[in-house]
Amino acid sequence: MEKTLVLIKPDGVKRKLIGKIIDRYEQKGLTISNMKMTKASRSTLEKHYEDLKDKDFFEDLINYMTSGPLIAMIIEGSNVISSVRKMHGNTNPIDAEMGTIRGDFGNSKTENLVHASDSKSHALKEISIWFNNL
Ligand code: TYD
């Protein structure tokens, strides 16, 4: 069964949307096989967002992602990587379709509620970072 790494980012936790967001994965028939609440360190996020380290928004992203606790989850299911990315919607909530998590609840390009791995190789890497302390 395919696996993906999902984060409910600090704004999702602060806005008390954990239940509503998790409900969507379960309604879709996906399985949450591991889950924890944690406050991410800068070094964890530097590994997680390694590909973005040269972007001008990188520091804002790290500050936001360390601003409070987040939820990390491993979700399993058939085609779960693309399925969850579709459920999350476009990175920028303004462009995200209604019916997606970002489309329904998001209003900021940086504070966009959720993260999901975008490929099998990234899923393996991100699961190691968040659950095996890579
Ligand atoms: P990215 O990996 O491009 O998007 P996604 O989360 O949809 O896979 O970007 C990672 C995060 O960086 C994104 O969720 C929010 C933040 N970000 C910005 O703050 N500004 C931007 O212009 C972009 C592209 C991303």
Tab-separated table of N, CA and C and ligand atoms in Angstrom:
chain	number	residue	atom	x	y	z
A	1	MET	N	0.853	-1.209	0.000
A	1	MET	CA	0.000	0.000	0.000
A	1	MET	C	0.879	1.246	0.000
A	2	GLU	N	0.507	2.232	-0.819
A	2	GLU	CA	1.308	3.466	-0.890
A	2	GLU	C	1.154	4.301	0.399
A	3	LYS	N	2.226	5.009	0.749
A	3	LYS	CA	2.201	5.857	1.950
A	3	LYS	C	2.562	7.293	1.594
A	4	THR	N	2.006	8.231	2.361
A	4	THR	CA	2.393	9.630	2.200
A	4	THR	C	2.547	10.277	3.573
A	5	LEU	N	3.277	11.380	3.598
A	5	LEU	CA	3.482	12.124	4.846
A	5	LEU	C	2.628	13.391	4.771
A	6	VAL	N	1.773	13.557	5.756
A	6	VAL	CA	0.884	14.724	5.796
A	6	VAL	C	1.165	15.523	7.062
A	7	LEU	N	1.175	16.830	6.936
A	7	LEU	CA	1.253	17.718	8.109
A	7	LEU	C	0.002	18.581	8.151
A	8	ILE	N	-0.578	18.711	9.340
A	8	ILE	CA	-1.538	19.797	9.581
A	8	ILE	C	-0.704	20.893	10.219
A	9	LYS	N	-0.521	21.971	9.480
A	9	LYS	CA	0.441	23.011	9.859
A	9	LYS	C	-0.083	23.824	11.054
A	10	PRO	N	0.795	24.657	11.665
A	10	PRO	CA	0.398	25.356	12.896
A	10	PRO	C	-0.905	26.162	12.788
A	11	ASP	N	-1.215	26.725	11.622
A	11	ASP	CA	-2.480	27.489	11.535
A	11	ASP	C	-3.685	26.553	11.626
A	12	GLY	N	-3.551	25.337	11.115
A	12	GLY	CA	-4.641	24.360	11.206
A	12	GLY	C	-4.917	23.963	12.648
A	13	VAL	N	-3.830	23.823	13.421
A	13	VAL	CA	-3.975	23.478	14.841
A	13	VAL	C	-4.571	24.672	15.598
A	14	LYS	N	-3.987	25.872	15.363
A	14	LYS	CA	-4.471	27.082	16.077
A	14	LYS	C	-5.936	27.346	15.780
A	15	ARG	N	-6.352	27.106	14.548
A	15	ARG	CA	-7.742	27.404	14.159
A	15	ARG	C	-8.708	26.268	14.495
A	16	LYS	N	-8.210	25.254	15.194
A	16	LYS	CA	-9.043	24.128	15.662
A	16	LYS	C	-9.707	23.382	14.500
A	17	LEU	N	-8.902	23.177	13.439
A	17	LEU	CA	-9.418	22.475	12.252
A	17	LEU	C	-8.913	21.027	12.169
A	18	ILE	N	-8.224	20.548	13.215
A	18	ILE	CA	-7.638	19.196	13.142
A	18	ILE	C	-8.718	18.159	12.796
A	19	GLY	N	-9.797	18.184	13.534
A	19	GLY	CA	-10.853	17.177	13.344
A	19	GLY	C	-11.450	17.231	11.954
A	20	LYS	N	-11.769	18.442	11.504
A	20	LYS	CA	-12.389	18.596	10.174
A	20	LYS	C	-11.446	18.093	9.072
A	21	ILE	N	-10.148	18.379	9.225
A	21	ILE	CA	-9.190	17.971	8.191
A	21	ILE	C	-9.028	16.453	8.195
A	22	ILE	N	-8.831	15.871	9.380
A	22	ILE	CA	-8.639	14.411	9.455
A	22	ILE	C	-9.876	13.676	8.933
A	23	ASP	N	-11.036	14.224	9.210
A	23	ASP	CA	-12.287	13.615	8.756
A	23	ASP	C	-12.285	13.386	7.248
A	24	ARG	N	-11.680	14.318	6.518
A	24	ARG	CA	-11.698	14.195	5.047
A	24	ARG	C	-10.916	12.974	4.573
A	25	TYR	N	-9.759	12.718	5.204
A	25	TYR	CA	-8.970	11.552	4.785
A	25	TYR	C	-9.741	10.273	5.097
A	26	GLU	N	-10.391	10.265	6.255
A	26	GLU	CA	-11.121	9.055	6.661
A	26	GLU	C	-12.365	8.859	5.795
A	27	GLN	N	-13.037	9.957	5.475
A	27	GLN	CA	-14.211	9.850	4.594
A	27	GLN	C	-13.828	9.269	3.239
A	28	LYS	N	-12.611	9.557	2.817
A	28	LYS	CA	-12.127	9.087	1.511
A	28	LYS	C	-11.697	7.618	1.580
A	29	GLY	N	-11.690	7.054	2.778
A	29	GLY	CA	-11.331	5.639	2.932
A	29	GLY	C	-9.852	5.404	3.118
A	30	LEU	N	-9.100	6.484	3.362
A	30	LEU	CA	-7.655	6.342	3.574
A	30	LEU	C	-7.396	5.968	5.033
A	31	THR	N	-6.239	5.375	5.275
A	31	THR	CA	-5.917	4.901	6.630
A	31	THR	C	-4.809	5.745	7.237
A	32	ILE	N	-5.070	6.291	8.421
A	32	ILE	CA	-4.018	7.000	9.159
A	32	ILE	C	-3.295	5.946	9.986
A	33	SER	N	-2.032	5.671	9.627
A	33	SER	CA	-1.338	4.561	10.282
A	33	SER	C	-0.385	5.034	11.376
A	34	ASN	N	-0.124	6.343	11.435
A	34	ASN	CA	0.700	6.887	12.513
A	34	ASN	C	0.399	8.378	12.608
A	35	MET	N	0.432	8.928	13.819
A	35	MET	CA	0.104	10.351	13.976
A	35	MET	C	0.699	10.873	15.275
A	36	LYS	N	1.222	12.115	15.230
A	36	LYS	CA	1.706	12.726	16.471
A	36	LYS	C	1.581	14.248	16.379
A	37	MET	N	1.493	14.887	17.565
A	37	MET	CA	1.578	16.345	17.619
A	37	MET	C	2.972	16.699	18.102
A	38	THR	N	3.601	17.651	17.425
A	38	THR	CA	4.971	18.006	17.786
A	38	THR	C	5.245	19.458	17.411
A	39	LYS	N	6.203	20.063	18.104
A	39	LYS	CA	6.649	21.390	17.686
A	39	LYS	C	7.936	21.161	16.896
A	40	ALA	N	7.910	21.507	15.627
A	40	ALA	CA	9.031	21.182	14.747
A	40	ALA	C	10.233	22.069	15.031
A	41	SER	N	11.418	21.493	14.952
A	41	SER	CA	12.638	22.285	15.095
A	41	SER	C	13.029	22.848	13.731
A	42	ARG	N	13.854	23.875	13.783
A	42	ARG	CA	14.365	24.462	12.545
A	42	ARG	C	15.122	23.403	11.722
A	43	SER	N	15.891	22.567	12.384
A	43	SER	CA	16.694	21.596	11.624
A	43	SER	C	15.803	20.553	10.937
A	44	THR	N	14.715	20.146	11.581
A	44	THR	CA	13.768	19.235	10.920
A	44	THR	C	13.193	19.899	9.671
A	45	LEU	N	12.812	21.172	9.807
A	45	LEU	CA	12.183	21.863	8.671
A	45	LEU	C	13.178	22.161	7.561
A	46	GLU	N	14.430	22.386	7.920
A	46	GLU	CA	15.447	22.603	6.875
A	46	GLU	C	15.620	21.342	6.034
A	47	LYS	N	15.486	20.178	6.667
A	47	LYS	CA	15.544	18.924	5.893
A	47	LYS	C	14.266	18.753	5.072
A	48	HIS	N	13.145	19.002	5.731
A	48	HIS	CA	11.841	18.809	5.066
A	48	HIS	C	11.709	19.715	3.837
A	49	TYR	N	12.113	20.976	3.977
A	49	TYR	CA	11.978	21.943	2.879
A	49	TYR	C	13.320	22.225	2.201
A	50	GLU	N	14.188	21.223	2.180
A	50	GLU	CA	15.537	21.349	1.595
A	50	GLU	C	15.499	21.970	0.188
A	51	ASP	N	14.536	21.551	-0.628
A	51	ASP	CA	14.477	22.020	-2.025
A	51	ASP	C	14.123	23.505	-2.133
A	52	LEU	N	13.623	24.094	-1.039
A	52	LEU	CA	13.154	25.485	-1.103
A	52	LEU	C	14.111	26.464	-0.435
A	53	LYS	N	15.301	25.972	-0.030
A	53	LYS	CA	16.158	26.804	0.835
A	53	LYS	C	16.633	28.094	0.179
A	54	ASP	N	16.620	28.165	-1.150
A	54	ASP	CA	17.052	29.399	-1.821
A	54	ASP	C	15.900	30.348	-2.158
A	55	LYS	N	14.684	29.973	-1.821
A	55	LYS	CA	13.520	30.827	-2.154
A	55	LYS	C	13.434	32.027	-1.203
A	56	ASP	N	12.897	33.124	-1.728
A	56	ASP	CA	12.831	34.329	-0.882
A	56	ASP	C	11.846	34.170	0.284
A	57	PHE	N	10.914	33.231	0.175
A	57	PHE	CA	9.938	33.047	1.251
A	57	PHE	C	10.387	32.025	2.292
A	58	PHE	N	11.618	31.481	2.148
A	58	PHE	CA	12.054	30.376	3.014
A	58	PHE	C	12.024	30.750	4.507
A	59	GLU	N	12.571	31.916	4.862
A	59	GLU	CA	12.624	32.309	6.286
A	59	GLU	C	11.224	32.491	6.859
A	60	ASP	N	10.330	33.119	6.091
A	60	ASP	CA	8.940	33.290	6.552
A	60	ASP	C	8.289	31.922	6.763
A	61	LEU	N	8.597	31.000	5.842
A	61	LEU	CA	8.030	29.649	5.927
A	61	LEU	C	8.505	28.940	7.198
A	62	ILE	N	9.801	29.037	7.481
A	62	ILE	CA	10.344	28.387	8.684
A	62	ILE	C	9.755	29.032	9.951
A	63	ASN	N	9.666	30.366	9.956
A	63	ASN	CA	9.102	31.048	11.132
A	63	ASN	C	7.664	30.615	11.384
A	64	TYR	N	6.906	30.529	10.331
A	64	TYR	CA	5.501	30.103	10.456
A	64	TYR	C	5.420	28.642	10.911
A	65	MET	N	6.228	27.787	10.328
A	65	MET	CA	6.141	26.350	10.647
A	65	MET	C	6.631	26.037	12.062
A	66	THR	N	7.411	26.973	12.660
A	66	THR	CA	7.861	26.767	14.045
A	66	THR	C	7.038	27.605	15.034
A	67	SER	N	5.950	28.208	14.554
A	67	SER	CA	5.191	29.145	15.401
A	67	SER	C	4.275	28.441	16.402
A	68	GLY	N	4.114	27.143	16.275
A	68	GLY	CA	3.256	26.406	17.197
A	68	GLY	C	3.276	24.937	16.842
A	69	PRO	N	2.574	24.118	17.629
A	69	PRO	CA	2.580	22.690	17.337
A	69	PRO	C	1.898	22.372	16.011
A	70	LEU	N	2.320	21.263	15.433
A	70	LEU	CA	1.681	20.767	14.211
A	70	LEU	C	1.392	19.278	14.383
A	71	ILE	N	0.608	18.749	13.479
A	71	ILE	CA	0.299	17.313	13.480
A	71	ILE	C	1.032	16.680	12.305
A	72	ALA	N	1.764	15.604	12.576
A	72	ALA	CA	2.394	14.820	11.503
A	72	ALA	C	1.687	13.475	11.422
A	73	MET	N	1.422	13.029	10.201
A	73	MET	CA	0.695	11.769	9.999
A	73	MET	C	1.299	10.975	8.851
A	74	ILE	N	1.224	9.673	8.965
A	74	ILE	CA	1.452	8.808	7.808
A	74	ILE	C	0.075	8.325	7.371
A	75	ILE	N	-0.238	8.532	6.108
A	75	ILE	CA	-1.531	8.081	5.575
A	75	ILE	C	-1.263	7.056	4.479
A	76	GLU	N	-2.049	5.995	4.502
A	76	GLU	CA	-1.857	4.893	3.558
A	76	GLU	C	-3.127	4.684	2.729
A	77	GLY	N	-2.930	4.210	1.521
A	77	GLY	CA	-4.073	3.883	0.671
A	77	GLY	C	-3.614	3.750	-0.762
A	78	SER	N	-4.521	3.309	-1.603
A	78	SER	CA	-4.222	3.167	-3.006
A	78	SER	C	-4.071	4.565	-3.626
A	79	ASN	N	-2.984	4.808	-4.333
A	79	ASN	CA	-2.715	6.124	-4.948
A	79	ASN	C	-2.837	7.280	-3.954
A	80	VAL	N	-2.415	7.031	-2.728
A	80	VAL	CA	-2.649	8.030	-1.671
A	80	VAL	C	-1.894	9.338	-1.928
A	81	ILE	N	-0.735	9.273	-2.592
A	81	ILE	CA	0.056	10.495	-2.796
A	81	ILE	C	-0.737	11.492	-3.653
A	82	SER	N	-1.225	11.034	-4.812
A	82	SER	CA	-1.966	11.975	-5.664
A	82	SER	C	-3.343	12.264	-5.092
A	83	SER	N	-3.935	11.294	-4.441
A	83	SER	CA	-5.261	11.501	-3.863
A	83	SER	C	-5.244	12.623	-2.813
A	84	VAL	N	-4.278	12.556	-1.908
A	84	VAL	CA	-4.218	13.575	-0.847
A	84	VAL	C	-3.837	14.939	-1.433
A	85	ARG	N	-2.933	14.974	-2.412
A	85	ARG	CA	-2.579	16.263	-3.034
A	85	ARG	C	-3.826	16.902	-3.657
A	86	LYS	N	-4.673	16.071	-4.291
A	86	LYS	CA	-5.923	16.612	-4.872
A	86	LYS	C	-6.847	17.134	-3.780
A	87	MET	N	-6.917	16.403	-2.685
A	87	MET	CA	-7.796	16.825	-1.586
A	87	MET	C	-7.316	18.135	-0.957
A	88	HIS	N	-6.002	18.393	-1.004
A	88	HIS	CA	-5.472	19.628	-0.424
A	88	HIS	C	-5.685	20.829	-1.333
A	89	GLY	N	-5.626	20.635	-2.647
A	89	GLY	CA	-5.816	21.739	-3.588
A	89	GLY	C	-4.541	22.529	-3.842
A	90	ASN	N	-4.659	23.546	-4.673
A	90	ASN	CA	-3.526	24.386	-5.085
A	90	ASN	C	-2.796	24.983	-3.877
A	91	THR	N	-1.471	25.121	-4.010
A	91	THR	CA	-0.647	25.691	-2.934
A	91	THR	C	-1.224	27.011	-2.412
A	92	ASN	N	-1.647	27.866	-3.333
A	92	ASN	CA	-2.229	29.159	-2.947
A	92	ASN	C	-3.746	28.982	-2.776
A	93	PRO	N	-4.250	29.090	-1.548
A	93	PRO	CA	-5.679	28.849	-1.308
A	93	PRO	C	-6.611	29.681	-2.191
A	94	ILE	N	-6.122	30.847	-2.643
A	94	ILE	CA	-6.976	31.678	-3.514
A	94	ILE	C	-7.240	30.972	-4.848
A	95	ASP	N	-6.286	30.152	-5.278
A	95	ASP	CA	-6.441	29.413	-6.533
A	95	ASP	C	-6.966	27.992	-6.322
A	96	ALA	N	-7.150	27.598	-5.080
A	96	ALA	CA	-7.583	26.218	-4.806
A	96	ALA	C	-9.092	26.089	-5.011
A	97	GLU	N	-9.482	24.971	-5.622
A	97	GLU	CA	-10.913	24.707	-5.873
A	97	GLU	C	-11.673	24.610	-4.550
A	98	MET	N	-12.914	25.092	-4.544
A	98	MET	CA	-13.788	24.825	-3.409
A	98	MET	C	-13.970	23.300	-3.332
A	99	GLY	N	-14.092	22.803	-2.131
A	99	GLY	CA	-14.167	21.345	-1.958
A	99	GLY	C	-12.830	20.757	-1.553
A	100	THR	N	-11.747	21.503	-1.806
A	100	THR	CA	-10.446	21.079	-1.304
A	100	THR	C	-10.220	21.725	0.071
A	101	ILE	N	-9.284	21.170	0.824
A	101	ILE	CA	-9.043	21.697	2.172
A	101	ILE	C	-8.568	23.152	2.101
A	102	ARG	N	-7.608	23.422	1.215
A	102	ARG	CA	-7.121	24.810	1.112
A	102	ARG	C	-8.191	25.734	0.522
A	103	GLY	N	-8.962	25.225	-0.423
A	103	GLY	CA	-10.034	26.023	-1.030
A	103	GLY	C	-11.117	26.373	-0.018
A	104	ASP	N	-11.424	25.440	0.852
A	104	ASP	CA	-12.522	25.654	1.803
A	104	ASP	C	-12.093	26.441	3.033
A	105	PHE	N	-10.843	26.245	3.489
A	105	PHE	CA	-10.458	26.834	4.783
A	105	PHE	C	-9.311	27.836	4.700
A	106	GLY	N	-8.582	27.884	3.596
A	106	GLY	CA	-7.342	28.661	3.553
A	106	GLY	C	-7.544	30.068	3.031
A	107	ASN	N	-6.663	30.981	3.474
A	107	ASN	CA	-6.727	32.332	2.916
A	107	ASN	C	-5.353	32.994	2.829
A	108	SER	N	-4.281	32.226	3.004
A	108	SER	CA	-2.938	32.803	2.934
A	108	SER	C	-2.009	31.849	2.209
A	109	LYS	N	-1.176	32.401	1.337
A	109	LYS	CA	-0.272	31.579	0.519
A	109	LYS	C	0.736	30.826	1.385
A	110	THR	N	1.192	31.439	2.463
A	110	THR	CA	2.137	30.759	3.344
A	110	THR	C	1.395	29.879	4.338
A	111	GLU	N	0.364	30.442	4.965
A	111	GLU	CA	-0.380	29.693	5.984
A	111	GLU	C	-1.505	28.926	5.287
A	112	ASN	N	-1.112	27.818	4.652
A	112	ASN	CA	-2.086	27.106	3.818
A	112	ASN	C	-2.469	25.746	4.393
A	113	LEU	N	-2.384	25.630	5.691
A	113	LEU	CA	-3.021	24.562	6.483
A	113	LEU	C	-2.401	23.170	6.458
A	114	VAL	N	-2.006	22.705	5.266
A	114	VAL	CA	-1.608	21.301	5.147
A	114	VAL	C	-0.409	21.125	4.222
A	115	HIS	N	0.301	20.029	4.456
A	115	HIS	CA	1.381	19.609	3.568
A	115	HIS	C	1.152	18.145	3.218
A	116	ALA	N	1.476	17.761	1.997
A	116	ALA	CA	1.512	16.339	1.636
A	116	ALA	C	2.660	16.093	0.676
A	117	SER	N	3.300	14.950	0.812
A	117	SER	CA	4.406	14.578	-0.082
A	117	SER	C	3.930	14.608	-1.533
A	118	ASP	N	4.860	14.984	-2.440
A	118	ASP	CA	4.458	15.097	-3.852
A	118	ASP	C	4.982	13.966	-4.730
A	119	SER	N	5.710	12.994	-4.153
A	119	SER	CA	6.223	11.866	-4.944
A	119	SER	C	6.577	10.738	-3.985
A	120	LYS	N	6.776	9.535	-4.554
A	120	LYS	CA	7.131	8.386	-3.702
A	120	LYS	C	8.460	8.618	-3.002
A	121	SER	N	9.430	9.181	-3.728
A	121	SER	CA	10.745	9.368	-3.100
A	121	SER	C	10.678	10.410	-1.988
A	122	HIS	N	9.900	11.485	-2.209
A	122	HIS	CA	9.751	12.481	-1.141
A	122	HIS	C	8.965	11.907	0.036
A	123	ALA	N	7.983	11.058	-0.238
A	123	ALA	CA	7.206	10.445	0.856
A	123	ALA	C	8.133	9.631	1.751
A	124	LEU	N	9.005	8.833	1.147
A	124	LEU	CA	9.940	8.017	1.946
A	124	LEU	C	10.854	8.904	2.770
A	125	LYS	N	11.379	9.936	2.128
A	125	LYS	CA	12.293	10.859	2.821
A	125	LYS	C	11.564	11.561	3.974
A	126	GLU	N	10.367	12.061	3.710
A	126	GLU	CA	9.638	12.841	4.732
A	126	GLU	C	9.162	11.959	5.889
A	127	ILE	N	8.772	10.729	5.589
A	127	ILE	CA	8.385	9.805	6.674
A	127	ILE	C	9.601	9.557	7.565
A	128	SER	N	10.779	9.410	6.968
A	128	SER	CA	12.006	9.232	7.763
A	128	SER	C	12.287	10.447	8.624
A	129	ILE	N	12.112	11.638	8.054
A	129	ILE	CA	12.391	12.866	8.815
A	129	ILE	C	11.469	12.977	10.026
A	130	TRP	N	10.175	12.763	9.821
A	130	TRP	CA	9.190	13.051	10.884
A	130	TRP	C	8.990	11.892	11.846
A	131	PHE	N	9.229	10.659	11.380
A	131	PHE	CA	8.942	9.511	12.253
A	131	PHE	C	10.165	8.678	12.622
A	132	ASN	N	11.254	8.820	11.888
A	132	ASN	CA	12.439	8.048	12.236
A	132	ASN	C	13.618	8.945	12.574
A	133	ASN	N	13.330	10.232	12.787
A	133	ASN	CA	14.365	11.205	13.190
A	133	ASN	C	15.599	11.165	12.287
A	134	LEU	N	15.382	11.219	10.993
A	134	LEU	CA	16.497	11.177	10.023
A	134	LEU	C	17.526	12.258	10.330
B	1	TYD	P1	5.571	24.041	-2.392
B	1	TYD	O1	6.332	22.779	-2.101
B	1	TYD	O2	5.827	24.757	-3.674
B	1	TYD	O3	3.975	23.769	-2.334
B	1	TYD	P2	3.079	22.603	-1.711
B	1	TYD	O4	3.029	22.828	-0.213
B	1	TYD	O5	1.720	22.809	-2.322
B	1	TYD	O6	3.697	21.289	-2.074
B	1	TYD	O7	5.815	25.088	-1.218
B	1	TYD	C1	5.927	24.678	0.127
B	1	TYD	C2	5.288	25.706	1.012
B	1	TYD	O8	5.975	26.936	0.911
B	1	TYD	C3	3.849	26.036	0.633
B	1	TYD	O9	2.916	25.095	1.118
B	1	TYD	C4	3.686	27.405	1.238
B	1	TYD	C5	5.060	28.028	1.092
B	1	TYD	N1	5.134	28.949	-0.052
B	1	TYD	C6	5.116	30.317	0.176
B	1	TYD	O10	5.037	30.760	1.335
B	1	TYD	N2	5.174	31.177	-0.882
B	1	TYD	C7	5.254	30.730	-2.169
B	1	TYD	O11	5.316	31.558	-3.118
B	1	TYD	C8	5.267	29.325	-2.417
B	1	TYD	C9	5.376	28.780	-3.814
B	1	TYD	C10	5.212	28.459	-1.309
